[in-house]
Tab-separated table of C-alpha atoms in Angstrom:
chain	number	residue	atom	x	y	z
A	1	MET	CA	1.708	-8.681	21.360
A	2	ALA	CA	1.755	-5.189	22.704
A	3	GLU	CA	-1.186	-3.752	24.491
A	4	ASN	CA	-0.439	-0.066	22.652
A	5	PHE	CA	0.942	0.678	19.200
A	6	THR	CA	4.684	0.878	19.365
A	7	PHE	CA	7.400	1.351	16.646
A	8	LYS	CA	11.200	0.664	17.104
A	9	VAL	CA	13.900	0.897	14.694
A	10	LEU	CA	15.918	-2.172	15.168
A	11	ALA	CA	18.757	-1.527	12.665
A	12	THR	CA	19.939	0.956	10.080
A	13	ASP	CA	21.955	0.731	6.852
A	14	GLY	CA	22.609	4.125	5.647
A	15	LYS	CA	19.052	5.596	5.579
A	16	ALA	CA	17.436	2.183	5.348
A	17	ARG	CA	15.602	1.269	8.535
A	18	ARG	CA	14.839	-2.331	9.759
A	19	GLY	CA	11.851	-1.783	12.257
A	20	LEU	CA	8.945	-3.537	14.291
A	21	ILE	CA	5.463	-2.118	14.791
A	22	ASP	CA	3.896	-4.048	17.660
A	23	MET	CA	0.244	-3.854	18.506
A	24	PRO	CA	-2.571	-5.875	20.028
A	25	ARG	CA	-3.476	-7.759	16.715
A	26	GLY	CA	0.071	-8.513	15.969
A	27	GLU	CA	3.592	-7.364	14.795
A	28	ILE	CA	4.611	-5.670	11.562
A	29	ARG	CA	8.077	-6.127	10.605
A	30	THR	CA	9.357	-3.170	8.470
A	31	PRO	CA	10.050	-2.450	5.729
A	32	ALA	CA	6.498	-3.913	5.103
A	33	PHE	CA	4.601	-4.481	1.809
A	34	MET	CA	0.640	-4.231	2.514
A	35	PRO	CA	-1.173	-6.391	-0.043
A	36	VAL	CA	-4.471	-4.198	-0.829
A	37	GLY	CA	-7.815	-5.564	0.125
A	38	THR	CA	-9.845	-2.673	-1.065
A	39	GLY	CA	-13.195	-4.066	-0.682
A	40	GLY	CA	-12.612	-6.543	2.356
A	41	THR	CA	-10.818	-9.081	0.044
A	42	VAL	CA	-7.185	-9.353	-1.279
A	43	LYS	CA	-8.540	-10.163	-5.064
A	44	ALA	CA	-8.163	-13.558	-6.211
A	45	MET	CA	-6.462	-14.785	-3.035
A	46	TYR	CA	-7.469	-16.752	0.203
A	47	MET	CA	-6.736	-14.937	3.337
A	48	ASP	CA	-4.591	-17.878	4.523
A	49	GLN	CA	-2.574	-17.630	1.360
A	50	VAL	CA	-1.986	-13.899	1.952
A	51	ARG	CA	-0.628	-14.757	5.516
A	52	GLY	CA	1.287	-17.699	4.197
A	53	VAL	CA	3.143	-15.554	1.781
A	54	GLY	CA	4.501	-13.657	4.751
A	55	ALA	CA	1.953	-10.487	5.037
A	56	ASP	CA	1.730	-8.986	8.467
A	57	ILE	CA	-0.786	-6.352	7.595
A	58	ILE	CA	-3.374	-5.622	4.632
A	59	LEU	CA	-5.036	-2.563	3.575
A	60	GLY	CA	-8.843	-1.923	3.380
A	61	ASN	CA	-10.290	1.105	1.633
A	62	THR	CA	-12.702	3.453	3.345
A	63	TYR	CA	-14.363	4.814	0.326
A	64	HIS	CA	-15.305	1.253	-1.209
A	65	LEU	CA	-16.283	-0.306	2.287
A	66	MET	CA	-18.803	2.692	2.961
A	67	LEU	CA	-20.429	2.262	-0.265
A	68	ARG	CA	-20.801	-1.546	-0.233
A	69	PRO	CA	-21.263	-3.339	1.999
A	70	GLY	CA	-21.483	-0.142	4.236
A	71	ALA	CA	-19.373	0.652	7.543
A	72	GLU	CA	-22.256	0.107	9.833
A	73	ARG	CA	-23.141	-3.461	8.376
A	74	VAL	CA	-19.487	-4.609	8.807
A	75	ALA	CA	-19.712	-3.285	12.431
A	76	ARG	CA	-22.849	-5.094	13.399
A	77	LEU	CA	-21.183	-8.139	11.626
A	78	GLY	CA	-18.054	-7.924	13.937
A	79	GLY	CA	-15.901	-5.470	12.169
A	80	LEU	CA	-13.615	-6.133	9.306
A	81	HIS	CA	-11.218	-8.524	10.842
A	82	GLU	CA	-13.973	-10.877	11.721
A	83	PHE	CA	-15.955	-9.989	8.434
A	84	ALA	CA	-12.979	-10.914	6.207
A	85	ARG	CA	-11.480	-13.534	8.363
A	86	TRP	CA	-8.217	-11.678	9.040
A	87	PRO	CA	-7.263	-11.363	12.761
A	88	HIS	CA	-3.974	-9.537	11.925
A	89	PRO	CA	-3.653	-5.859	11.597
A	90	ILE	CA	-5.219	-3.790	8.867
A	91	LEU	CA	-4.700	-0.367	7.677
A	92	THR	CA	-7.592	1.755	6.159
A	93	ASP	CA	-6.987	4.588	3.885
A	94	SER	CA	-9.169	7.710	4.400
A	95	GLY	CA	-11.164	7.237	1.086
A	96	GLY	CA	-10.116	10.840	0.067
A	97	PHE	CA	-8.106	9.561	-3.060
A	98	GLN	CA	-10.924	7.463	-4.451
A	99	VAL	CA	-13.415	10.373	-3.908
A	100	MET	CA	-11.270	12.844	-5.852
A	101	SER	CA	-10.497	9.908	-8.746
A	102	LEU	CA	-13.752	8.011	-9.061
A	103	SER	CA	-16.555	10.258	-8.239
A	104	LYS	CA	-17.587	12.278	-11.309
A	105	LEU	CA	-19.627	14.672	-9.284
A	106	ARG	CA	-17.927	16.065	-5.994
A	107	LYS	CA	-17.911	19.411	-4.166
A	108	LEU	CA	-14.853	20.093	-2.001
A	109	THR	CA	-15.445	22.686	0.895
A	110	GLU	CA	-13.497	23.475	3.942
A	111	LYS	CA	-16.138	21.030	5.935
A	112	GLY	CA	-15.365	18.257	3.692
A	113	VAL	CA	-16.336	16.737	0.383
A	114	THR	CA	-19.717	15.727	-0.982
A	115	PHE	CA	-19.797	13.212	-3.983
A	116	ARG	CA	-21.956	10.798	-5.782
A	117	SER	CA	-21.145	7.006	-5.625
A	118	HIS	CA	-19.577	5.616	-9.021
A	119	ILE	CA	-21.875	2.477	-8.407
A	120	ASP	CA	-25.352	4.051	-8.287
A	121	GLY	CA	-25.200	7.700	-8.106
A	122	ALA	CA	-26.322	8.096	-4.434
A	123	ALA	CA	-25.198	11.232	-2.448
A	124	TYR	CA	-22.692	10.955	0.313
A	125	GLU	CA	-20.943	13.198	2.548
A	126	MET	CA	-17.227	12.804	3.825
A	127	SER	CA	-15.944	15.039	6.472
A	128	PRO	CA	-12.715	14.257	8.332
A	129	GLU	CA	-14.691	13.457	11.277
A	130	ARG	CA	-16.815	10.979	9.126
A	131	SER	CA	-13.905	9.501	7.604
A	132	ILE	CA	-12.349	8.425	11.333
A	133	GLU	CA	-15.834	7.275	12.340
A	134	ILE	CA	-16.027	4.817	9.401
A	135	GLN	CA	-12.766	3.536	9.950
A	136	GLY	CA	-13.713	3.118	13.545
A	137	LEU	CA	-16.802	1.189	12.485
A	138	LEU	CA	-14.572	-0.816	10.415
A	139	ASP	CA	-12.261	-1.625	13.418
A	140	SER	CA	-9.190	-0.916	11.568
A	141	ASP	CA	-5.725	-0.732	13.499
A	142	ILE	CA	-4.028	1.999	11.516
A	143	GLN	CA	-6.420	4.903	10.206
A	144	MET	CA	-5.382	7.648	7.865
A	145	GLN	CA	-6.376	11.180	7.768
A	146	LEU	CA	-8.692	12.553	5.241
A	147	ASP	CA	-6.539	14.502	2.867
A	148	GLU	CA	-6.845	16.207	-0.687
A	149	CYS	CA	-4.624	14.604	-3.105
A	150	THR	CA	-3.927	16.819	-6.231
A	151	ALA	CA	-3.100	15.052	-9.690
A	152	LEU	CA	0.368	16.181	-10.973
A	153	PRO	CA	1.167	18.231	-12.845
A	154	ALA	CA	-0.500	21.171	-11.083
A	155	GLU	CA	-0.104	24.908	-10.485
A	156	ILE	CA	1.866	25.715	-7.383
A	157	LYS	CA	-1.100	27.706	-5.993
A	158	GLU	CA	-3.466	24.744	-6.150
A	159	ILE	CA	-0.953	22.268	-4.506
A	160	GLU	CA	-0.507	24.904	-1.744
A	161	ARG	CA	-4.304	25.145	-1.276
A	162	ALA	CA	-4.753	21.295	-1.082
A	163	MET	CA	-1.774	20.886	1.220
A	164	GLU	CA	-3.011	23.612	3.766
A	165	LEU	CA	-6.579	22.059	3.662
A	166	SER	CA	-5.119	18.797	4.374
A	167	LEU	CA	-3.139	20.081	7.474
A	168	ARG	CA	-6.416	21.417	8.858
A	169	TRP	CA	-8.298	18.305	8.189
A	170	ALA	CA	-5.145	16.225	9.974
A	171	GLU	CA	-6.042	18.332	12.909
A	172	ARG	CA	-9.570	17.841	12.921
A	173	CYS	CA	-8.858	13.883	12.244
A	174	LYS	CA	-6.650	13.857	15.219
A	175	THR	CA	-9.474	15.288	17.578
A	176	ALA	CA	-11.843	12.752	16.046
A	177	PHE	CA	-9.520	9.897	16.722
A	178	GLY	CA	-8.858	10.694	20.295
A	179	ASP	CA	-7.174	8.077	22.382
A	180	GLN	CA	-7.631	4.764	21.074
A	181	PRO	CA	-5.419	2.301	22.886
A	182	GLY	CA	-3.598	-0.249	20.664
A	183	LYS	CA	-4.403	2.052	17.456
A	184	ALA	CA	-2.849	4.471	15.427
A	185	MET	CA	-3.918	7.277	13.162
A	186	PHE	CA	-1.214	8.701	10.583
A	187	GLY	CA	-1.069	12.192	9.050
A	188	ILE	CA	-0.191	12.495	5.155
A	189	VAL	CA	2.294	14.481	3.726
A	190	GLN	CA	1.325	16.624	0.663
A	191	GLY	CA	2.765	19.271	-1.447
A	192	GLY	CA	2.983	17.754	-4.877
A	193	ASP	CA	6.373	18.210	-6.494
A	194	ASN	CA	7.268	21.235	-4.678
A	195	ALA	CA	9.880	20.787	-2.100
A	196	ALA	CA	9.332	23.870	0.112
A	197	LEU	CA	5.597	22.785	0.252
A	198	ARG	CA	6.600	19.346	1.111
A	199	VAL	CA	8.878	20.580	3.917
A	200	ARG	CA	6.172	22.819	5.364
A	201	SER	CA	3.513	19.991	5.386
A	202	ALA	CA	6.101	17.331	7.028
A	203	GLN	CA	6.874	19.911	9.769
A	204	ALA	CA	3.499	20.853	10.489
A	205	LEU	CA	2.450	17.164	10.768
A	206	SER	CA	5.405	16.328	13.069
A	207	ALA	CA	4.339	18.932	15.244
A	208	MET	CA	1.163	17.178	15.608
A	209	GLU	CA	2.831	14.221	17.289
A	210	LEU	CA	1.037	11.653	15.680
A	211	LYS	CA	1.733	7.977	15.523
A	212	GLY	CA	3.020	7.693	12.168
A	213	TYR	CA	3.347	9.575	8.853
A	214	ALA	CA	2.555	8.849	5.197
A	215	VAL	CA	3.958	10.581	2.268
A	216	GLY	CA	0.896	10.847	-0.115
A	217	GLY	CA	0.389	12.666	-3.689
A	218	LEU	CA	3.137	10.509	-5.405
A	219	ALA	CA	3.034	7.548	-7.806
A	220	VAL	CA	0.383	9.659	-9.469
A	221	GLY	CA	1.999	9.958	-12.877
A	222	GLU	CA	5.110	11.960	-12.025
A	223	PRO	CA	8.629	10.265	-13.072
A	224	GLN	CA	10.440	8.092	-10.608
A	225	ALA	CA	12.917	10.744	-10.462
A	226	VAL	CA	10.629	13.260	-8.937
A	227	MET	CA	9.318	10.941	-6.294
A	228	LEU	CA	12.546	10.149	-5.157
A	229	ASP	CA	13.543	13.782	-4.837
A	230	MET	CA	10.528	14.254	-2.860
A	231	LEU	CA	11.177	11.544	-0.413
A	232	ASP	CA	15.004	12.784	-0.256
A	233	ILE	CA	13.588	16.237	0.837
A	234	THR	CA	10.510	14.862	3.002
A	235	CYS	CA	11.868	12.033	5.073
A	236	PRO	CA	14.657	14.073	6.882
A	237	GLU	CA	11.799	16.091	8.300
A	238	LEU	CA	9.694	13.311	9.659
A	239	PRO	CA	10.390	11.919	13.118
A	240	ASP	CA	12.871	9.319	13.442
A	241	ASN	CA	11.107	7.280	16.103
A	242	LYS	CA	7.799	6.992	13.886
A	243	PRO	CA	6.931	4.750	11.088
A	244	ARG	CA	7.088	6.249	7.378
A	245	TYR	CA	4.528	5.007	4.854
A	246	LEU	CA	4.741	5.864	1.029
A	247	MET	CA	1.377	5.721	-0.225
A	248	GLY	CA	0.177	3.609	-3.335
A	249	VAL	CA	3.843	2.520	-4.173
A	250	GLY	CA	4.768	0.576	-6.200
A	251	THR	CA	7.194	-1.575	-8.367
A	252	PRO	CA	9.950	-3.553	-6.874
A	253	ASP	CA	12.274	-0.972	-8.060
A	254	ASP	CA	10.538	1.984	-6.399
A	255	ILE	CA	10.451	-0.050	-2.905
A	256	LEU	CA	14.139	-0.668	-3.119
A	257	LYS	CA	14.896	2.963	-3.939
A	258	SER	CA	12.536	4.206	-1.319
A	259	VAL	CA	13.808	1.930	1.324
A	260	ALA	CA	16.856	3.493	0.794
A	261	ARG	CA	15.559	6.919	1.597
A	262	GLY	CA	14.043	5.818	4.901
A	263	ILE	CA	10.525	4.462	3.795
A	264	ASP	CA	9.112	1.813	6.071
A	265	MET	CA	5.788	0.697	4.755
A	266	PHE	CA	4.475	0.404	1.289
A	267	ASP	CA	0.943	-0.386	-0.474
A	268	CYS	CA	0.146	-0.822	-3.928
A	269	VAL	CA	-2.345	-2.737	-6.318
A	270	MET	CA	0.275	-3.443	-8.821
A	271	PRO	CA	1.064	-7.092	-7.909
A	272	THR	CA	-2.748	-8.221	-7.637
A	273	ARG	CA	-3.726	-6.416	-10.881
A	274	ALA	CA	-0.890	-7.499	-12.792
A	275	GLY	CA	-1.635	-11.193	-11.772
A	276	ARG	CA	-5.279	-10.684	-13.067
A	277	HIS	CA	-3.769	-9.871	-16.619
A	278	GLY	CA	-1.161	-12.461	-16.993
A	279	LEU	CA	1.935	-10.494	-15.738
A	280	ALA	CA	4.215	-12.111	-13.232
A	281	TYR	CA	6.862	-10.612	-11.022
A	282	THR	CA	9.905	-12.773	-10.517
A	283	ARG	CA	13.628	-12.586	-9.494
A	284	ARG	CA	14.460	-12.268	-13.365
A	285	GLY	CA	11.888	-9.450	-13.831
A	286	LYS	CA	8.473	-9.221	-15.111
A	287	VAL	CA	7.150	-12.194	-17.212
A	288	ASN	CA	4.031	-11.951	-19.506
A	289	LEU	CA	2.549	-15.300	-19.521
A	290	ARG	CA	0.294	-14.119	-22.385
A	291	ASN	CA	3.272	-14.254	-25.018
A	292	ALA	CA	3.220	-17.111	-27.253
A	293	ARG	CA	6.722	-18.311	-26.407
A	294	HIS	CA	5.227	-19.827	-23.230
A	295	ALA	CA	2.621	-22.034	-25.027
A	296	ASP	CA	4.931	-25.378	-25.116
A	297	ASP	CA	7.199	-24.604	-22.165
A	298	PRO	CA	7.307	-27.203	-19.612
A	299	ARG	CA	9.571	-25.459	-17.084
A	300	PRO	CA	8.119	-23.525	-14.203
A	301	LEU	CA	7.922	-19.840	-13.691
A	302	ASP	CA	10.760	-19.885	-11.100
A	303	GLU	CA	12.465	-23.076	-10.018
A	304	GLU	CA	13.805	-21.599	-6.982
A	305	SER	CA	10.625	-19.891	-5.300
A	306	ASP	CA	8.940	-21.585	-2.687
A	307	CYS	CA	5.415	-20.563	-3.702
A	308	PRO	CA	3.485	-23.567	-5.355
A	309	ALA	CA	2.276	-21.018	-8.128
A	310	ALA	CA	5.870	-20.401	-9.351
A	311	GLY	CA	7.292	-23.800	-8.957
A	312	ASP	CA	4.492	-26.554	-9.326
A	313	TYR	CA	2.900	-25.372	-12.532
A	314	SER	CA	4.287	-25.139	-16.168
A	315	ARG	CA	4.568	-22.219	-17.974
A	316	ALA	CA	2.823	-23.554	-20.649
A	317	TYR	CA	-0.225	-24.350	-18.523
A	318	LEU	CA	-0.131	-20.642	-16.848
A	319	HIS	CA	-0.038	-19.416	-20.495
A	320	HIS	CA	-3.258	-21.663	-21.352
A	321	LEU	CA	-5.147	-20.509	-18.343
A	322	VAL	CA	-4.519	-16.473	-18.949
A	323	ARG	CA	-5.286	-17.009	-22.777
A	324	SER	CA	-8.371	-18.948	-21.981
A	325	GLN	CA	-9.411	-16.278	-19.103
A	326	GLU	CA	-9.758	-19.089	-16.491
A	327	ALA	CA	-9.917	-17.693	-12.996
A	328	LEU	CA	-7.372	-20.068	-11.955
A	329	GLY	CA	-4.784	-18.142	-14.072
A	330	ALA	CA	-5.341	-14.955	-12.174
A	331	MET	CA	-5.295	-16.730	-8.858
A	332	LEU	CA	-1.888	-18.391	-9.711
A	333	LEU	CA	-0.310	-15.501	-10.654
A	334	THR	CA	-1.598	-13.196	-8.119
A	335	TRP	CA	-0.178	-15.685	-5.471
A	336	ASN	CA	3.069	-15.683	-7.206
A	337	ASN	CA	3.105	-12.027	-7.168
A	338	LEU	CA	2.355	-11.465	-3.635
A	339	SER	CA	4.853	-14.105	-2.863
A	340	TYR	CA	7.481	-12.282	-4.807
A	341	TYR	CA	6.930	-9.039	-3.204
A	342	GLN	CA	6.945	-10.434	0.390
A	343	LYS	CA	10.171	-12.358	-0.463
A	344	LEU	CA	11.689	-9.234	-1.738
A	345	MET	CA	10.856	-7.459	1.795
A	346	GLN	CA	12.320	-10.322	3.472
A	347	HIS	CA	15.566	-9.916	1.612
A	348	ILE	CA	15.421	-6.137	2.280
A	349	ARG	CA	14.946	-6.641	6.058
A	350	ALA	CA	17.718	-9.162	6.437
A	351	SER	CA	20.325	-7.220	4.321
A	352	ILE	CA	19.517	-4.141	6.464
A	353	GLU	CA	20.252	-6.372	9.529
A	354	THR	CA	23.515	-7.435	8.062
A	355	GLY	CA	24.690	-4.048	6.923
A	356	THR	CA	24.469	-5.345	3.037
A	357	PHE	CA	21.476	-3.505	1.871
A	358	GLU	CA	23.331	-1.444	-0.897
A	359	THR	CA	25.081	-4.724	-2.001
A	360	ARG	CA	21.928	-7.107	-1.847
A	361	GLY	CA	19.802	-4.137	-3.616
A	362	ALA	CA	22.534	-4.246	-6.472
A	363	GLU	CA	22.162	-7.939	-6.957
A	364	ILE	CA	18.499	-7.903	-6.881
A	365	SER	CA	18.657	-5.175	-9.739
A	366	GLU	CA	21.018	-7.138	-11.620
A	367	GLY	CA	18.776	-10.104	-11.680
A	368	TRP	CA	15.898	-7.829	-12.890
A	369	ALA	CA	18.194	-6.379	-15.577
A	370	GLY	CA	19.260	-9.783	-16.753
A	371	GLY	CA	15.766	-10.779	-17.771
A	372	ASP	CA	13.711	-14.047	-18.191
A	373	ILE	CA	15.120	-17.389	-19.008
A	374	PRO	CA	15.615	-17.902	-22.880
A	375	ALA	CA	12.758	-19.276	-24.906
A	376	LEU	CA	13.200	-22.967	-25.473
C-alpha cells in the first residue's frame, strides 16, 4: 500500500482504461463500482460480505452522517472506518446533492447553503469549508467538493450559474482540504446537458490540478443518450493521469457504455435498493422475484454464480421471502446484486487488459437481451 494517493493507467482498450489507485488504506482496481454505504452501512449487508464480493472501496454520505450520528461523534469514536468496521478506502460525497434534493427549506448563497434536516427540522449550515471539515472528521480517504447539482431539464442561465458557483466552491474546498498525505479531494464537473458549459467546467477544474475528477449532474432524469453525449464531450477535457468518477451511475448497461468513454469509478444505490424490493441483477438481466412464476421453481437464481445467495437457494424460497417481506429476502438479493456488479467490473477489467473489451461487452449485453430462463 502506498504512503500517498497515486493513480496509474495499466492498460487501455479504445477509450476504456484499466487502472489502479493506491493509497494507505489499500488499492482500488479500476474500473471500480463503489457500494453505497449512506449512513455508515451498506444496507442489508455485513461489511465482510461487501469485501467478500470484491469491493475495494465503499461510499459514505456527508449529509446523512452529519445529521445522524454526527461527524464529531464519529470522530470521537475513531472515525468512520473504525465505526463501521471497514478498514479499506472510503469515499464520502459532499452532501450537496442531498441538501438540494431532501431539504424542503433551504437557502443558497455564495457562502454556502442553509437548510433544515429532513429528519427533525433542525437548522444547519453547509459551506464548502464545513463540508471538507465534516469529511475530515469522518476520516474518509477520498473527499468530494461541495457543488450545486441542478435537476434537468433547466434553463441554461440556471445551469451556468450553478456551474460557476460550483467552480468557486471547488477552489475553496481545495484550500480547506490543503495537503493531506495519502488522501485525495476530487472536483466535480457540472454544466447540465450543455456541451459548452461542460467543457468550461472540466477545463477550469483541470487547471486546479486536483487528484481526481468526477462528472456530476447526470443520471438525474435525463435519457441515457444525453448522459453519454456529455461523457463524450467531458472525458477528453480531463487529465489522462487522474481518475474519473461518474457520480450516481448506474445500471449495468450504463456502466458498460460509460467505461467505453473513459470512466474509472462508479457508485449507485440501484443494486442495494433493488435487492430490498425483490429485484435481482443477473447475467441474464433483471429477475423480479415477486412474480408468481417463481413460486414453485426449485432452481437457483443463477447456477453459475459463485455467490451463495444466487446458487444455494431456490427461486421458490427467494419468492417466498420477498412476498412475505422477510428481512432475509432483502439480504440475499442485495448480496446477489452486489456480487453481480462486482463480477461485472472484474469482467470489464480483464477484458481491457486482454484487448477484448468491445467483444466481451457485446457478449454481456447479449446475455441480458436473452432474458431469464423459461418458467417451468
